[in-house]
Amino acid sequence: MKLPKPYAAILFNWNKEKRSADIIYFGLRDKKERRALVHTRLQFIYEKGRMRVYKYLRLGRSTSFYIRPGFSTENLRDANYLLVPDTDLPWDNNGLIEYCSTFKISKPKIVQVCWSCLLKRNKWTVLETDSIKYKGHRICEYCSKNELTAELQKSNLYVSGGLTKFFQQQAQREGSLDNVLENISFGSDQDPVRRPDSTLFDIIPGKKAESEIKVNSIDKLPRKFREQLVSDGIKTLLPVQKAAIDSGLLTNKDLLVVAGTTSGKTLVGEFAGIPKAMKGKKFIYLSPLVALTNQKYEQFKKRYKQLELKTAIRVGMSRIKVEGEFKPIIDDQLRNSNIVVATYEAFDFLLRDSRKKDLGEIGTIVIDEIQMLVAEQRGFRLNGLIARLKALFPKSQFIYLSATIGNPEGLAEELSADCVEYLDRPIPLERHTVLTDNEAERFDHLYNICKNEEKVRSKTGYKGQSLVFTNSRKNCEALARKLKRRGVNSTYYHAGLTYTHRKRVERGFEKGRYSTVVTTIALGAGVDFPASVVIFENLAMGIKWLSVAEFHQMLGRAGRFGFHAKGKVYLLIEPGRKIFVGQKETEEQIAFGLLTKPIEDVEPVLDTIEEEEEVLATIVSFDQVNISDDKMIFVNILGRSNPLRENVKSLRKMELITIEDNVISPTKLGRAVSLSFLSPAYAIRIVQEIQRKKTKHYEDDFALTLAIKIRSFRSAHLAPRVHGDIERILKSTISTNVFSGAILDLYSGGGWGSNNPSKLVIDTFSNWTKNIFTCKCGDKPFCDCGEIAFSKIIVEYRQKGYSPSRISDEIRKNYNILTYPGDIYSWLDSLVHHLNAIERLAKVLDEGKLQKSATTFTNDIENPQIE
């Protein structure tokens, strides 16, 4: 059998029982494409103990035929290369070498090629060292995907391209398709409780949490401070604490500390701040959340009272009085305090309000959750706050804390800090992927995991507890009730609940009264809870998929050092599922990304509006800024895209600042705008609206209208029975939000098609026409008037002395609209701040009546006089 030269021969598919091997000859003329010339099969015999060719078979697509055995020796002798796959070696290598040597055939070379391509595709595919193994052989990515698809099609699962990609990426990561297929059983075979290996994705190993360094041995810490820590049970340094000290923590170096939950990073800030506080320099701790700030206040107050240190708190809450509801902690004796615990905005207000003198000398400033620099609506203000603090207190030590930063070295450089990163977990974490066919199966798995965890008790005596994250408040409450009906000691927790309800859940979970809490992201980023298991019932929050940073923040709550031997995380995944029609990525694709992708980088970027607000706030905080000093003052605002002169020019044009003899000063209007945390451009629009009204008669509620326009109440949802009627009629899912485009379209008569609304829907919409959508705008109901009218209804109820809970009940009863008491309370609180803003602007504009009206509405909301 003559073959066109040059060519190579690959021997594979060695069969010891049949004493056979396949040979494919590949042409070598085209370097890019190794074309298969012919596929043959050899059968060997042993003559006097030596391997010799017995039969030579040419394999064809339809027919095969034998040719003279001697041709095989000639064909192999004329080959430029004789190759053997490294995972498919001859059963008698010495015999093969002897055969080749006797007949002057090149010695075989061991190579890495795709075994599946050779066997099934007659193709020569060279592999890299990170190829995928399948059934003991190396295969390429293409063949791995084909084998995986074939296995998936045998299962009962909905097989999507996303599901195939999910497992294919896992196979690439592990370098083995066998492991993926072994660890993941399909359909009904999966059982996360009885057969945990069937759902196990990976295990993040734990590492001993304690170092050998005793707290008492750190001479740079004051003796009394060390004694206090030891009495609180803190006797040995945790690794991140040692790393921070080694990096200069106790020598006043600025540090960015990135470490996981329960790693002990908060104490790093205390190590830096308390020794200075004991010498009269204030220790400042800033966080983004009121709940977290309250928690740290109570902790610091209790611990450091023994050191005769006074702790103050600033959380910027209004004095809204609700019987049996939240009463803000008020302890703002700033001048006499040694420690100040505050939220970002509350502390920033002190600077803008020219109260920096009350703070005295600051030794250390700890900024917790520094990843909030890129948070929507709040990140740019934290950015500006840090810049102002650096400029106002240049000798202070800055400690930045976070558990979720993808670029710690880069961010540390931008913050002019040294990076301390410790990502090891003190205890191991199992991560499981549980595939489900539908909602019912998803719930069954959820129930089984939660019920089983109730039976677990750690060696330290803590009961197993589960945190379940889902995508909406509606699901949150429904799942908790459903679990409770099935015998699980469960409850729900989300931001729409009253403070009393949330506090009851927090304390109950902490004390073990609840085994399961179903929650939204509200708890994921909030108060500290020990839990042995975290379950992602859903990978979405609202209408958005979770980010990798959010995912890690939430799974970090699984398994707490000192509480549990290990943590467990379960992702309940429905292949092919999307949040809404037309979305590209499916749930299993998102799941694999969350499990494998790096945490997003923290890279602040400010737009022009945000820059102007922060430049103005900085000028207000300083009272006066010399133009020659502007670089020193403004350089620390990260991510600016416009030259400072452009920001200054714009602020001057809006008459928010003046420049005289190279000195920039805020005007009274500029100061009022900054204290109100309004963007300059938006504040000017409010001023213009006030000035336009000067020529007319003010409506009695004009001040309220202006405040509502800053932020109206939008968390209004259709009552379940109305929403259910609409979905049954349309036979599709639809938003519950009253002010969403879909609902407004239905209200205005569109979107029904050939369907007719039910009597309940017609009556509800008619009621809205009389009380909510009452304007005469041409684009009604898509204008803002409905939101403003609805917001005023809430205020009217509040003026009658109704609590947020009663307001919620009245609105549901009268308008078939579902609201949450927590949302009403939060919105009324923000409305008070916006009324304060209108009051400040009115004072600057010498509009006494408007100012008085804003004050009256503020008093009505904070402490209504019940007749």
XYZ file of N, CA, C and O in Angstrom, residues 37 79 84 138 162 170 274 304 333 418 455 468 687 728 730 736 742 744 817:
76
model
N -4.598 10.120 6.028
C -4.490 9.458 4.730
C -5.255 8.138 4.719
O -5.997 7.847 3.783
N 7.642 6.041 7.200
C 7.051 7.169 7.960
C 8.159 8.063 8.524
O 9.192 7.580 9.006
N 3.241 7.475 19.530
C 2.373 6.703 20.413
C 1.824 7.643 21.489
O 2.608 8.350 22.145
N -6.119 11.181 27.431
C -6.170 12.623 27.242
C -7.071 12.936 26.057
O -6.954 12.299 24.995
N -25.829 26.276 28.237
C -25.247 26.804 29.469
C -24.848 25.700 30.419
O -23.804 25.760 31.073
N -15.824 23.318 34.374
C -15.370 22.639 35.581
C -14.349 21.559 35.223
O -13.342 21.371 35.915
N -6.756 52.199 69.504
C -6.934 52.290 70.957
C -5.692 52.835 71.677
O -5.824 53.689 72.572
N -14.163 49.015 76.064
C -13.179 50.052 76.379
C -13.601 50.990 77.497
O -12.857 51.903 77.862
N -21.559 62.961 72.051
C -20.685 63.837 72.833
C -19.283 63.783 72.241
O -18.354 63.188 72.794
N -0.200 50.491 52.352
C 0.401 49.182 52.138
C -0.706 48.129 52.193
O -1.681 48.271 52.942
N -30.443 18.996 62.973
C -29.990 17.875 63.797
C -28.502 17.970 64.139
O -28.017 17.239 65.001
N -30.686 31.190 54.230
C -31.166 30.955 52.874
C -31.316 32.296 52.172
O -32.075 33.163 52.632
N -33.907 75.435 43.262
C -33.866 76.886 43.498
C -34.659 77.610 42.419
O -35.448 78.531 42.709
N -52.966 35.658 35.638
C -53.848 34.608 35.115
C -54.501 35.046 33.797
O -54.644 34.257 32.864
N -53.332 37.397 31.634
C -52.316 37.551 30.585
C -51.565 36.256 30.304
O -50.875 36.144 29.288
N -44.586 43.446 39.775
C -45.568 43.783 40.809
C -45.557 45.275 41.127
O -46.486 45.771 41.769
N -44.807 48.302 32.892
C -45.789 47.272 32.531
C -47.139 47.520 33.200
O -48.192 47.416 32.560
N -48.251 50.408 34.547
C -48.812 51.676 34.072
C -49.428 51.513 32.689
O -50.447 52.140 32.363
N -52.707 48.023 47.376
C -51.278 48.214 47.140
C -50.515 47.689 48.356
O -50.831 48.044 49.493
